[in-house]
Structure formats: C-alpha cells, structure tokens
C-alpha cells in the first residue's frame, strides 16, 4: 500500500505544473499555484487561530464555489481531517454531526469572512512542523444509521491515494484531462471528482448549484467546458438522458455511473444508442468510493464487474464460507480501500469490519449486499440483505426514518419501504399507526426537522395496525399499495377546469404516484422531489412548446399557479420577459 498522502500527490503537480489550470468555476480559472498559495494561507490561519492538532476534525459547511475546494486542501494541510456538512441539512442533523465529531472549528461563510480580512498576513508556504502520514485521517463522511442517528465513516489518506492510483490506470484516466465535479461534497464519490483531478494533474470543472439544478444549463456547462469525464448516479443520468444525448458529445470520453443499482433499461439504451465508454461502478463508503467496475461495452450481461487492483471481494454464506459460482451470498470487501471504522462506534466497527478468515491480521467489510460470481469472474449484484435503500445515490437506513416517525406524537408504529416506478427511481413510502389524523404537510414538517430532503418519504399511508407474519416480522406482502390509500395533503381537492390545467395535471399524474391531483395541491406534498421536478420540466416544455426554467417550477408549485403563468406566456410575451428578468434567468 502506498505511503503517499493526498497532499504528496497534489504537491507533485504544484511543482510540475504550477501555472496549469487546476480549477474552473463560473468562468474563473485557478492554477495549481493559486490553489496551493491560498490553501497554505488558510492552513496557517487554522493552525494559529484554532490550534489544530494532527487528526483534529474540522467541519466544512459551504456552498459550491472555489473556496469549498481551497478549504478542503487547507484543512488537510493543517493536519486535520475534513467533515462535510451540508448547509441545507436540518439544524438537528447539523448539530448532531458537529457534536459527534467534536469539530475543532467549522469553516462556513462567517469563518471565511474573518479569514479574508487577514489572509494576506499569512504565509503562502506550506505549514512548518506539520507532518501528515498516509495513516492519518483524511475525512469523516456521515451515512444513514439504523439506530436513528447517522454514523461517521473514517477514511485515511492511504485509502484515497490507493483508489486514485488504481483508477488512473484501470479506468484509463491517464490521457483524459478535464473532469466535471457535480457531486455534493457530503457524498463520498465527490472525492474522485475533487482529488481525482488535483492529485492526478487534471482540470476540475466545478459546476454551480444553480446549473446542477437546471438540466439544460448543466449539459451546456459540460459541453462548453469540453468535459471528458463525467460521473453520475443512475437517477441523475435518467434525468438528463433526453438532453445529454440529444446532440453529439464531441469531447465526453468516459461516463461513470454508480451509487445505485444500474437499471437494465438504461444499460440497454447506452449499449445500443451511444458510443460513449460507460463504466458501471460499485462500492460502499466504507471501502473508499468504488470497489468494482464494468465497462458495459465489454459484455452482454449487466453486472458490477470485477474488483479493482488492491481490492478483493469474497462472496460468503452465513457461516463465512465462500459460495461457489452462481450461488448467492453476501459481499465482503477487503484491501487498500478499507476504512478505519466508524467514529465513536467501536462495537459497530467490530461488527461490520470483521477479521478476515482467510488472511491473518487482515479485515473485511461486511457490506450487507448480496451477489453471486458469474463464470467469467464478474459479480452480479442481487440486492440488499437488510432494509437499506439507495435513493438518488444516497444510502439510507430505513430504521433512521422509522425512529424519527415514532417520535411524532400519537404515532405508535411505523414501517418504511421503497417504491420503485419504471425500474428507475426509488421512492420512500411510510406506513404508520396513529390514533390521530395527520396530513402530509404536517408529517413532512415533523420529519424535516431531523432528516435531509432525500430521506423524507414521498408517500404516507395510515393503517390500523402493521401486518405481521407468524414469526412476528412485518409482512410486507400484506401492506396495501399506494392506490387510493395515501393521506390527504391538507388542501381541499379542486379539479382542473381549463385546458392548460388539464394538460398539466396529466403530466403530474404521469410523473407522480396518484390519480387524483387537484390544481391547488403542492408538488412536494404529492411526493415530488428535485429529480421529478426535472422530469416534469422536460415534459412541460415539450407539451406546450415553451422554454421555462427549473426556477419557474420551483416558484409555481401548484397546477393552478403554473397554468396561470403558462397562459400569460401565450397572451403577453412582454410580461413574460419582465417576469423572467425579475427571476434573473
């Protein structure tokens, strides 16, 4: 295993190519030397003012811009490890992560304002007397926890370096230079996009939150910057497919798809209709980003492929005995990417990071994923052993959602399950037992105090009791389907009247689950989310032959409001132009 650190790899390129562009954000260019100078100043400021010690944890709570990248480097150069905290998370979740990590400090906008006032007084040289080793922590990223609280996964420098070294060779990154950074920094695949550029001498195109939320602008940014490597979750790819492949992608060379199960329909489409080299990648946060890969052009059978070098996978039965080819078992992963464990959770660490029964002194991560070996040495993914879900690429323990539901007054029992529509997007359904009547808006408000948006169920069903099997387990087969059983959203039903309203309702019914949508129903109370919003945007622009942006849809979130806006577009183009200007489109 390499003894280099993330900083060693970055410094190598600062020396080799100081004036080369390392980062592009909103048309601004930042060289390797600029990132090095500014991150050194920040590291020296952290050491002096926050008394950072080796392996202290420093929170980073910033929106996407160049200072998010500079801050990550500055934290590592100070000897600390970074803890990403989404500023849009509910306050309770932010507070939990800050308290659990006992962050030495939090880099947020207020912190940077103070730093900028005095930054010129700090040295642009790397801090003295800070010696970071490959075995030191690089970051702690939180994933959903079955106990009702998220858990922090501790990743060391050497695991990241090993991953970056092997992808450069095995995924053929050596001759590719321009990489898009599209992923939220709280999601570990962002490490590939950020350090897979800065540590390998490439150029990162950091895409802003505004452009990420608008499919047309997002794809245009990819094309304008001649991006060669793009990484997406299947849900995100599905959202972009109609736009992404509408015209030739002259510069895009490699598409990495992972974070969720790869839908068969998408696999077939990419094989048959594009020449783009697409790689299906798989791996949990605990084994550092990706552990296996499959170039989909190389086979006619969808799988998660083979392990990277320095990674190894065993498929074992319940007695930890290897399964023969074709027999389903649980995936255990070992090798260079293995995490140190879970922060402040030694018992869970011992449970999940077991002693390797085949190699003395080694460990394996018990994934909970099921799979089987194929005759050609690849692995076919067969789902989960437990109730863990993947929604929009995020790993979710349903127990965490169930625990929050049970804290709501008068709710005595709850079960959370996935709902898959069109074999592509996993939704979350909450079944609960309560003597009190609740509408969706009230439940979403309760849950939103503790859970991030991607963990809030889109659909709710109130039951008299949760059905059980003879053995006392939840009988999932007996739970009712959504049809006609989901809760009222707290708004009186008003049927569509105008032709525009009827056409919009038809679009909403096609994208959302439910066949009784009123013109005053809130899009998000009906189970809407950002992915569904972009699907509706595409359908509206096609149906009405107009060109509205995602910002318009976020402003007009009922059929009635949106119909009024669209009718105004047809009636008075001048008024529409003024409205667009006021929204800064």
Coordinates of C-alpha atoms in Angstrom, one line a residue:
X1 CA 0.0 0.0 0.0
X2 CA 1.3 3.5 -0.9
X3 CA 2.8 5.6 1.9
X4 CA 1.9 8.8 0.0
X5 CA -0.7 11.2 1.2
X6 CA -3.3 13.2 -0.8
X7 CA -1.1 16.2 -0.1
X8 CA 2.0 14.5 -1.6
X9 CA 0.2 13.8 -4.8
X10 CA -1.2 17.4 -5.0
X11 CA 2.2 18.9 -4.2
X12 CA 3.8 16.9 -7.0
X13 CA 1.6 18.6 -9.6
X14 CA 2.1 22.1 -7.9
X15 CA 5.8 21.6 -8.6
X16 CA 5.4 20.1 -12.1
X17 CA 2.7 22.4 -13.5
X18 CA 2.3 25.5 -11.2
X19 CA 0.6 27.6 -13.9
X20 CA -1.6 24.9 -15.3
X21 CA -5.4 25.4 -14.7
X22 CA -6.5 23.2 -11.8
X23 CA -10.0 24.5 -11.3
X24 CA -12.6 26.3 -13.3
X25 CA -15.7 27.8 -11.6
X26 CA -18.2 30.1 -13.3
X27 CA -15.8 31.2 -15.9
X28 CA -12.9 31.9 -13.5
X29 CA -9.6 30.0 -13.7
X30 CA -7.4 28.9 -10.8
X31 CA -4.0 27.5 -11.3
X32 CA -2.3 24.8 -9.2
X33 CA -0.1 27.6 -7.7
X34 CA -3.1 29.8 -6.8
X35 CA -4.9 26.9 -5.0
X36 CA -1.6 26.0 -3.3
X37 CA -0.9 29.5 -2.1
X38 CA -4.5 30.2 -0.8
X39 CA -4.8 26.8 0.9
X40 CA -1.4 27.3 2.6
X41 CA -2.6 30.6 3.9
X42 CA -5.8 29.0 5.2
X43 CA -3.8 26.1 6.8
X44 CA -1.5 28.6 8.6
X45 CA -4.5 30.6 9.8
X46 CA -6.2 27.4 11.1
X47 CA -3.1 26.3 13.0
X48 CA -2.6 29.7 14.7
X49 CA -6.2 30.6 15.5
X50 CA -7.8 27.2 16.0
X51 CA -4.8 25.4 17.5
X52 CA -5.3 22.4 15.1
X53 CA -3.5 19.2 16.1
X54 CA -2.9 16.2 13.9
X55 CA -6.2 14.3 13.2
X56 CA -8.4 17.0 14.7
X57 CA -11.8 17.1 12.8
X58 CA -12.8 20.4 11.0
X59 CA -16.2 20.8 9.7
X60 CA -16.8 22.4 6.2
X61 CA -20.2 23.9 5.7
X62 CA -20.0 25.9 2.4
X63 CA -21.9 26.2 -0.8
X64 CA -20.2 25.2 -4.0
X65 CA -17.5 27.6 -5.1
X66 CA -13.7 27.8 -5.3
X67 CA -13.4 28.3 -1.6
X68 CA -15.0 25.0 -0.9
X69 CA -12.1 23.4 -2.8
X70 CA -9.5 25.6 -1.2
X71 CA -10.9 24.9 2.3
X72 CA -10.7 21.1 1.8
X73 CA -7.0 21.5 0.9
X74 CA -6.3 23.9 3.7
X75 CA -7.9 21.6 6.3
X76 CA -5.7 18.6 5.1
X77 CA -2.6 20.8 5.1
X78 CA -3.2 21.8 8.7
X79 CA -3.1 18.1 9.6
X80 CA -6.8 17.8 10.3
X81 CA -9.4 15.7 8.6
X82 CA -12.5 17.3 7.0
X83 CA -16.1 16.7 7.9
X84 CA -18.5 17.8 5.2
X85 CA -21.8 19.2 6.5
X86 CA -24.5 20.3 4.0
X87 CA -25.6 23.8 5.0
X88 CA -29.1 22.8 3.7
X89 CA -29.4 19.9 6.2
X90 CA -31.9 20.3 9.1
X91 CA -30.4 22.1 12.1
X92 CA -30.8 19.0 14.3
X93 CA -28.7 16.9 11.8
X94 CA -26.1 19.5 11.5
X95 CA -25.9 19.8 15.3
X96 CA -25.6 16.0 15.7
X97 CA -22.7 15.8 13.3
X98 CA -20.9 18.8 14.9
X99 CA -21.3 17.3 18.4
X100 CA -20.5 13.7 17.4
X101 CA -17.2 14.8 15.7
X102 CA -16.4 17.5 18.4
X103 CA -15.2 19.6 15.4
X104 CA -12.3 21.9 16.4
X105 CA -13.9 24.5 14.2
X106 CA -16.4 24.9 11.3
X107 CA -15.4 26.6 8.1
X108 CA -18.5 28.4 6.9
X109 CA -19.1 31.7 5.2
X110 CA -18.7 33.7 8.5
X111 CA -15.4 31.9 9.2
X112 CA -14.1 32.8 5.7
X113 CA -15.1 36.4 6.0
X114 CA -12.9 36.7 9.1
X115 CA -10.1 34.9 7.3
X116 CA -10.2 37.1 4.2
X117 CA -9.7 40.2 6.3
X118 CA -6.3 39.0 7.4
X119 CA -5.3 36.3 4.8
X120 CA -2.6 38.5 3.3
X121 CA -0.7 38.4 6.6
X122 CA -0.3 34.6 6.5
X123 CA 2.5 32.7 4.7
X124 CA 1.9 31.1 1.3
X125 CA 4.3 28.4 2.3
X126 CA 3.2 25.0 3.5
X127 CA 2.9 25.0 7.3
X128 CA 6.1 24.1 9.2
X129 CA 6.1 21.2 11.7
X130 CA 3.0 19.5 10.3
X131 CA 3.9 16.0 9.2
X132 CA 0.9 14.2 7.7
X133 CA 1.3 10.4 7.2
X134 CA -0.6 8.0 5.0
X135 CA -2.2 6.5 8.0
X136 CA -3.7 9.8 9.2
X137 CA -7.4 10.6 8.7
X138 CA -8.4 12.5 5.5
X139 CA -12.1 12.8 6.1
X140 CA -15.1 11.6 8.0
X141 CA -18.3 11.3 5.9
X142 CA -21.7 10.6 7.5
X143 CA -24.1 8.0 6.2
X144 CA -27.5 7.0 7.4
X145 CA -27.6 4.8 10.6
X146 CA -30.1 2.1 11.5
X147 CA -30.3 3.3 15.1
X148 CA -31.9 6.6 14.1
X149 CA -28.6 8.6 14.1
X150 CA -26.1 9.0 11.2
X151 CA -22.7 7.3 11.5
X152 CA -19.3 8.8 10.5
X153 CA -17.1 6.7 8.3
X154 CA -13.4 7.4 8.9
X155 CA -11.2 7.3 5.8
X156 CA -7.4 7.6 5.8
X157 CA -5.1 9.2 3.3
X158 CA -3.6 5.9 2.1
X159 CA -7.1 4.6 1.2
X160 CA -7.8 7.6 -1.0
X161 CA -4.3 7.5 -2.6
X162 CA -4.6 3.8 -3.4
X163 CA -8.0 4.5 -5.0
X164 CA -6.8 7.4 -7.1
X165 CA -3.7 5.5 -8.3
X166 CA -5.7 2.5 -9.5
X167 CA -8.5 4.4 -11.3
X168 CA -6.0 6.4 -13.3
X169 CA -4.6 3.2 -14.8
X170 CA -7.5 0.8 -14.7
X171 CA -10.2 3.2 -15.8
X172 CA -7.9 4.7 -18.5
X173 CA -7.8 8.3 -17.0
X174 CA -4.2 8.8 -17.9
X175 CA -4.9 10.5 -21.2
X176 CA -8.0 12.4 -20.0
X177 CA -7.7 15.8 -18.5
X178 CA -11.0 17.6 -17.9
X179 CA -13.2 16.2 -15.2
X180 CA -16.6 17.6 -14.1
X181 CA -17.3 18.0 -10.3
X182 CA -21.0 17.5 -9.9
X183 CA -21.5 15.7 -6.6
X184 CA -22.4 17.1 -3.2
X185 CA -19.2 17.0 -1.0
X186 CA -21.2 15.1 1.7
X187 CA -21.3 12.1 -0.8
X188 CA -18.0 10.2 -0.9
X189 CA -17.9 9.9 -4.7
X190 CA -17.1 13.7 -4.7
X191 CA -13.6 12.6 -3.6
X192 CA -13.0 11.2 -7.1
X193 CA -14.1 14.4 -8.8
X194 CA -12.1 16.7 -6.5
X195 CA -8.9 14.8 -5.6
X196 CA -9.0 12.7 -8.7
X197 CA -8.2 15.9 -10.6
X198 CA -6.0 17.8 -8.2
X199 CA -3.9 14.7 -7.3
X200 CA -3.6 13.5 -10.9
X201 CA -2.7 16.8 -12.6
X202 CA -6.0 17.3 -14.3
X203 CA -8.5 20.2 -14.6
X204 CA -11.6 20.3 -12.5
X205 CA -14.8 21.9 -13.8
X206 CA -16.8 22.7 -10.6
X207 CA -20.4 23.1 -11.5
X208 CA -22.5 25.5 -9.5
X209 CA -25.6 24.6 -7.6
X210 CA -27.8 26.7 -10.0
X211 CA -26.5 24.8 -13.0
X212 CA -26.8 21.5 -11.3
X213 CA -30.5 22.2 -10.7
X214 CA -31.2 23.0 -14.3
X215 CA -30.7 20.1 -16.8
X216 CA -30.3 22.3 -19.8
X217 CA -27.7 24.6 -18.1
X218 CA -25.9 21.6 -16.7
X219 CA -25.5 19.9 -20.0
X220 CA -24.5 23.1 -21.6
X221 CA -21.8 23.6 -19.0
X222 CA -20.4 20.1 -19.8
X223 CA -20.3 21.0 -23.5
X224 CA -18.9 24.5 -23.1
X225 CA -16.0 23.3 -20.9
X226 CA -15.2 20.3 -23.1
X227 CA -15.6 17.9 -20.2
X228 CA -14.0 14.5 -20.8
X229 CA -15.0 12.6 -17.7
X230 CA -18.4 12.7 -16.1
X231 CA -19.7 10.8 -13.0
X232 CA -23.5 10.4 -12.3
X233 CA -25.9 8.3 -10.3
X234 CA -28.4 6.3 -12.4
X235 CA -31.2 8.6 -11.2
X236 CA -29.3 11.7 -12.3
X237 CA -28.4 10.1 -15.6
X238 CA -32.1 9.2 -16.2
X239 CA -33.0 12.8 -15.5
X240 CA -30.5 14.1 -18.1
X241 CA -30.7 11.3 -20.8
X242 CA -33.0 13.2 -23.2
X243 CA -30.9 16.3 -23.1
X244 CA -27.4 14.8 -22.7
X245 CA -27.7 12.6 -25.9
X246 CA -29.8 15.0 -27.9
X247 CA -26.7 16.2 -29.8
X248 CA -23.2 14.7 -30.2
X249 CA -21.0 14.8 -27.2
X250 CA -17.8 15.6 -29.0
X251 CA -15.4 15.8 -26.0
X252 CA -17.0 13.5 -23.4
X253 CA -14.9 10.3 -23.3
X254 CA -15.9 8.5 -20.2
X255 CA -19.1 8.2 -18.1
X256 CA -19.0 6.7 -14.7
X257 CA -22.4 5.5 -13.4
X258 CA -22.8 4.3 -9.8
X259 CA -24.3 4.9 -6.3
X260 CA -27.4 2.9 -7.1
X261 CA -28.3 -0.3 -8.9
X262 CA -27.9 0.2 -12.7
X263 CA -31.3 -0.2 -14.3
X264 CA -31.5 -2.8 -17.1
X265 CA -33.4 -0.4 -19.4
X266 CA -30.7 2.2 -19.0
X267 CA -27.9 -0.4 -19.6
X268 CA -29.7 -1.4 -22.9
X269 CA -30.1 2.2 -24.0
X270 CA -26.5 3.1 -23.5
X271 CA -25.2 0.0 -25.2
X272 CA -27.5 0.4 -28.3
X273 CA -27.7 4.1 -28.8
X274 CA -24.3 5.6 -27.8
X275 CA -20.6 5.0 -28.4
X276 CA -19.7 6.6 -25.1
X277 CA -17.5 4.5 -22.9
X278 CA -19.7 3.9 -19.9
X279 CA -18.5 2.2 -16.7
X280 CA -20.8 0.8 -14.1
X281 CA -19.1 1.3 -10.7
X282 CA -19.9 -0.1 -7.3
X283 CA -18.7 0.4 -3.8
X284 CA -19.8 1.5 -0.3
X285 CA -18.4 4.5 1.6
X286 CA -16.6 2.1 4.0
X287 CA -14.3 0.8 1.2
X288 CA -13.4 4.3 -0.3
X289 CA -15.7 5.3 -3.2
X290 CA -15.6 2.4 -5.8
X291 CA -14.5 -1.2 -5.4
X292 CA -15.6 -2.8 -8.7
X293 CA -16.1 -1.7 -12.3
X294 CA -17.6 -2.9 -15.5
X295 CA -17.2 -1.3 -19.0
X296 CA -20.7 -2.0 -20.3
X297 CA -19.5 -2.4 -23.9
X298 CA -17.4 -5.4 -22.9
X299 CA -20.3 -7.7 -22.1
X300 CA -23.8 -8.5 -22.9
X301 CA -24.8 -9.2 -19.3
X302 CA -25.2 -6.4 -16.7
X303 CA -23.1 -6.9 -13.6
X304 CA -21.0 -4.8 -11.2
X305 CA -17.9 -6.2 -12.8
X306 CA -14.6 -7.2 -11.2
X307 CA -12.7 -5.7 -8.2
X308 CA -10.0 -3.0 -8.8
X309 CA -6.4 -4.0 -8.1
X310 CA -5.6 -3.8 -4.4
X311 CA -9.3 -4.6 -3.6
X312 CA -10.6 -8.1 -3.1
X313 CA -14.1 -9.5 -2.7
X314 CA -15.4 -12.6 -1.1
X315 CA -18.9 -13.9 -1.5
X316 CA -19.7 -15.8 1.7
X317 CA -22.6 -17.7 3.2
X318 CA -23.9 -17.1 6.8
X319 CA -21.0 -19.3 8.2
X320 CA -18.5 -17.2 6.3
X321 CA -17.7 -19.9 3.8
X322 CA -17.1 -19.0 0.1
X323 CA -20.0 -19.6 -2.2
X324 CA -19.4 -21.4 -5.5
X325 CA -20.1 -19.8 -8.9
X326 CA -23.7 -18.9 -9.4
X327 CA -24.7 -19.2 -5.7
X328 CA -25.9 -16.0 -3.9
X329 CA -24.1 -14.8 -0.8
X330 CA -23.1 -11.7 1.0
X331 CA -20.3 -9.5 -0.4
X332 CA -17.3 -8.9 1.9
X333 CA -14.7 -6.4 0.7
X334 CA -11.1 -6.1 1.8
X335 CA -7.9 -4.4 0.6
X336 CA -6.4 -1.0 0.4
X337 CA -9.6 1.0 0.4
X338 CA -10.9 -0.3 3.8
X339 CA -12.0 2.5 6.2
X340 CA -10.6 2.8 9.7
X341 CA -14.1 2.2 11.1
X342 CA -17.0 4.3 12.4
X343 CA -16.3 7.3 14.6
X344 CA -17.2 6.8 18.2
X345 CA -18.9 3.4 17.4
X346 CA -16.4 0.7 18.4
X347 CA -19.0 -2.1 18.7
X348 CA -20.5 -1.4 15.3
X349 CA -17.0 -1.2 13.8
X350 CA -16.2 -4.7 15.2
X351 CA -19.5 -6.0 13.9
X352 CA -19.0 -4.6 10.3
X353 CA -15.2 -4.8 9.9
X354 CA -14.6 -8.4 10.7
X355 CA -11.3 -10.4 10.9
X356 CA -10.5 -11.9 7.6
X357 CA -11.0 -15.6 8.0
X358 CA -8.6 -16.2 5.1
X359 CA -5.7 -13.8 5.7
X360 CA -4.3 -13.5 9.2
X361 CA -4.2 -9.9 10.6
X362 CA -6.4 -8.6 7.8
X363 CA -10.0 -7.3 7.9
X364 CA -13.1 -7.4 5.6
X365 CA -16.1 -5.1 5.5
X366 CA -19.4 -6.9 5.7
X367 CA -21.4 -5.0 3.1
X368 CA -24.9 -6.4 3.6
X369 CA -25.1 -6.5 -0.3
X370 CA -26.0 -9.8 -1.9
X371 CA -24.4 -11.1 -5.1
X372 CA -23.0 -14.1 -6.9
X373 CA -20.0 -14.9 -9.0
X374 CA -20.5 -15.3 -12.8
X375 CA -18.5 -17.8 -14.8
X376 CA -16.4 -15.0 -16.3
X377 CA -15.2 -13.8 -12.9
X378 CA -17.6 -10.8 -12.7
X379 CA -20.1 -10.2 -9.9
X380 CA -23.8 -9.9 -10.3
X381 CA -25.5 -7.7 -7.8
X382 CA -28.6 -9.2 -6.2
X383 CA -29.9 -6.5 -3.9
X384 CA -29.7 -6.0 -0.1
X385 CA -29.7 -8.5 2.8
X386 CA -31.4 -5.9 5.0
X387 CA -33.7 -2.9 4.6
X388 CA -31.1 -0.4 3.5
X389 CA -32.2 1.7 0.5
X390 CA -30.3 3.8 -2.1
X391 CA -32.2 7.0 -3.1
X392 CA -30.7 9.4 -5.5
X393 CA -27.3 7.8 -4.8
X394 CA -27.6 8.3 -1.0
X395 CA -27.5 5.3 1.3
X396 CA -30.5 5.3 3.7
X397 CA -31.2 3.1 6.7
X398 CA -35.0 2.9 6.9
X399 CA -34.6 2.4 10.7
X400 CA -33.4 6.1 11.0
X401 CA -36.6 7.3 9.3
X402 CA -38.8 4.9 11.4
X403 CA -37.2 6.2 14.6
X404 CA -38.0 9.8 13.7
X405 CA -41.6 8.9 12.7
X406 CA -42.0 7.2 16.1
X407 CA -41.0 10.4 17.9
X408 CA -44.1 12.2 16.4
X409 CA -46.9 12.4 19.0
X410 CA -49.5 9.7 18.7
X411 CA -47.6 7.6 16.2
X412 CA -47.2 4.1 17.8
X413 CA -45.8 2.0 15.0
X414 CA -44.1 2.7 11.6
X415 CA -42.6 0.8 8.7
X416 CA -40.7 2.4 5.8
X417 CA -40.4 0.7 2.4
X418 CA -39.1 1.5 -1.1
X419 CA -41.4 2.1 -4.0
X420 CA -39.8 1.6 -7.5
X421 CA -41.5 3.1 -10.5
X422 CA -40.4 2.3 -14.0
X423 CA -37.5 0.3 -12.6
X424 CA -35.5 3.6 -12.2
X425 CA -36.3 5.8 -9.3
X426 CA -36.7 4.5 -5.7
X427 CA -39.3 6.4 -3.7
X428 CA -39.9 6.0 0.0
X429 CA -43.3 5.0 1.5
X430 CA -44.1 5.5 5.2
X431 CA -46.8 3.2 6.7
X432 CA -47.7 4.2 10.2
X433 CA -50.2 3.6 13.0
X434 CA -51.8 6.5 14.8
X435 CA -55.0 7.4 16.7
X436 CA -54.5 11.0 15.4
X437 CA -55.2 12.1 11.9
X438 CA -52.2 13.7 10.1
X439 CA -52.0 15.3 6.7
X440 CA -48.8 15.0 4.6
X441 CA -47.7 18.6 5.1
X442 CA -47.7 18.1 8.9
X443 CA -45.7 14.9 8.7
X444 CA -43.2 16.4 6.3
X445 CA -42.7 19.3 8.6
X446 CA -42.0 17.0 11.6
X447 CA -39.6 14.8 9.6
X448 CA -37.9 17.8 8.0
X449 CA -36.7 18.9 11.5
X450 CA -34.4 15.9 11.7
X451 CA -33.9 14.4 8.2
X452 CA -32.4 15.8 5.0
X453 CA -34.7 16.1 2.0
X454 CA -33.6 12.9 0.3
X455 CA -34.7 10.9 3.4
X456 CA -38.2 12.3 3.7
X457 CA -40.8 9.9 2.4
X458 CA -42.8 11.0 -0.6
X459 CA -45.9 8.9 0.4
X460 CA -47.7 8.2 3.6
X461 CA -50.3 5.5 4.4
X462 CA -52.1 5.4 7.8
X463 CA -53.1 1.9 9.0
X464 CA -54.9 0.5 11.9
X465 CA -52.0 -1.9 12.5
X466 CA -48.9 -3.1 10.8
X467 CA -49.5 -6.7 9.4
X468 CA -47.1 -9.4 10.8
X469 CA -46.1 -12.9 9.8
X470 CA -46.5 -15.9 12.1
X471 CA -42.9 -15.3 13.2
X472 CA -43.7 -11.8 14.3
X473 CA -41.9 -10.0 11.4
X474 CA -43.5 -7.3 9.2
X475 CA -45.5 -9.0 6.4
X476 CA -44.5 -6.7 3.6
X477 CA -46.8 -8.6 1.1
X478 CA -49.8 -7.6 3.2
X479 CA -49.1 -3.9 3.2
X480 CA -51.5 -2.1 0.9
X481 CA -50.4 -0.5 -2.4
X482 CA -50.5 3.3 -2.7
X483 CA -53.6 3.4 -4.9
X484 CA -56.2 5.4 -3.1
X485 CA -54.7 5.0 0.3
X486 CA -52.2 7.8 0.7
X487 CA -53.0 10.6 3.0
X488 CA -54.8 13.9 2.3
X489 CA -52.3 16.7 1.8
X490 CA -54.2 19.1 3.8
X491 CA -55.7 21.0 0.8
X492 CA -59.3 20.8 -0.5
X493 CA -59.4 19.0 -3.8
X494 CA -60.2 21.2 -6.8
X495 CA -60.5 19.6 -10.2
X496 CA -58.8 21.1 -13.2
X497 CA -61.0 23.3 -15.3
X498 CA -59.1 25.0 -18.1
X499 CA -57.4 23.1 -20.9
X500 CA -54.0 24.1 -19.6
X501 CA -54.8 22.8 -16.1
X502 CA -55.9 19.5 -17.5
X503 CA -52.8 19.1 -19.6
X504 CA -50.6 19.9 -16.5
X505 CA -52.5 17.5 -14.3
X506 CA -52.0 14.8 -16.8
X507 CA -48.2 15.5 -16.8
X508 CA -48.1 15.4 -13.0
X509 CA -50.1 12.2 -12.8
X510 CA -47.6 10.6 -15.2
X511 CA -44.6 11.6 -13.1
X512 CA -46.1 11.4 -9.6
X513 CA -47.8 8.4 -7.9
X514 CA -51.6 9.1 -7.7
X515 CA -54.5 9.7 -9.9
X516 CA -56.4 12.4 -8.1
X517 CA -54.4 15.6 -8.3
X518 CA -56.0 18.9 -7.6
X519 CA -55.0 22.2 -9.0
X520 CA -54.1 23.6 -5.6
X521 CA -52.0 20.6 -4.5
X522 CA -48.4 21.3 -3.6
X523 CA -46.0 19.5 -5.8
X524 CA -43.7 18.5 -2.9
X525 CA -46.7 17.3 -0.7
X526 CA -47.6 14.9 -3.5
X527 CA -44.2 13.2 -3.2
X528 CA -42.3 15.5 -5.6
X529 CA -38.5 16.0 -5.4
X530 CA -35.8 17.6 -7.5
X531 CA -35.5 14.6 -9.9
X532 CA -39.2 14.5 -10.5
X533 CA -39.3 18.3 -11.0
X534 CA -36.8 18.0 -13.8
X535 CA -38.8 15.2 -15.5
X536 CA -41.9 17.5 -15.3
X537 CA -39.9 20.4 -16.7
X538 CA -38.9 18.3 -19.7
X539 CA -42.5 17.2 -20.3
X540 CA -44.0 20.7 -19.9
X541 CA -41.5 22.3 -22.4
X542 CA -42.3 19.5 -24.9
X543 CA -46.1 19.5 -24.4
X544 CA -46.5 23.3 -24.5
X545 CA -43.6 24.0 -26.9
X546 CA -42.2 26.6 -24.5
X547 CA -38.9 27.0 -22.7
X548 CA -39.3 27.6 -19.0
X549 CA -36.5 27.0 -16.4
X550 CA -36.5 25.0 -13.3
X551 CA -36.6 28.2 -11.2
X552 CA -40.0 28.9 -12.6
X553 CA -41.3 25.5 -11.5
X554 CA -39.9 26.0 -8.0
X555 CA -41.7 29.3 -7.8
X556 CA -45.1 28.0 -9.1
X557 CA -45.5 24.7 -7.3
X558 CA -49.2 24.1 -7.9
X559 CA -51.0 23.4 -11.2
X560 CA -53.2 26.5 -10.8
X561 CA -50.2 28.8 -10.4
X562 CA -48.2 27.2 -13.2
X563 CA -51.2 27.2 -15.6
X564 CA -51.7 30.9 -14.9
X565 CA -48.0 31.6 -15.8
X566 CA -48.1 29.5 -19.0
X567 CA -51.3 31.2 -20.2
X568 CA -49.7 34.5 -19.5
X569 CA -46.7 33.4 -21.7
X570 CA -49.1 32.8 -24.6
X571 CA -51.0 36.0 -24.0
X572 CA -48.3 38.6 -23.5
X573 CA -44.7 37.9 -24.3
X574 CA -43.6 41.2 -22.9
X575 CA -45.0 40.5 -19.5
X576 CA -43.2 37.1 -19.6
X577 CA -40.0 38.7 -20.5
X578 CA -40.3 41.0 -17.4
X579 CA -41.1 38.1 -15.2
X580 CA -38.0 36.2 -16.4
X581 CA -35.8 39.2 -15.9
X582 CA -37.1 39.6 -12.3
X583 CA -36.2 36.0 -11.7
X584 CA -32.7 36.6 -13.1
X585 CA -33.0 33.7 -15.5

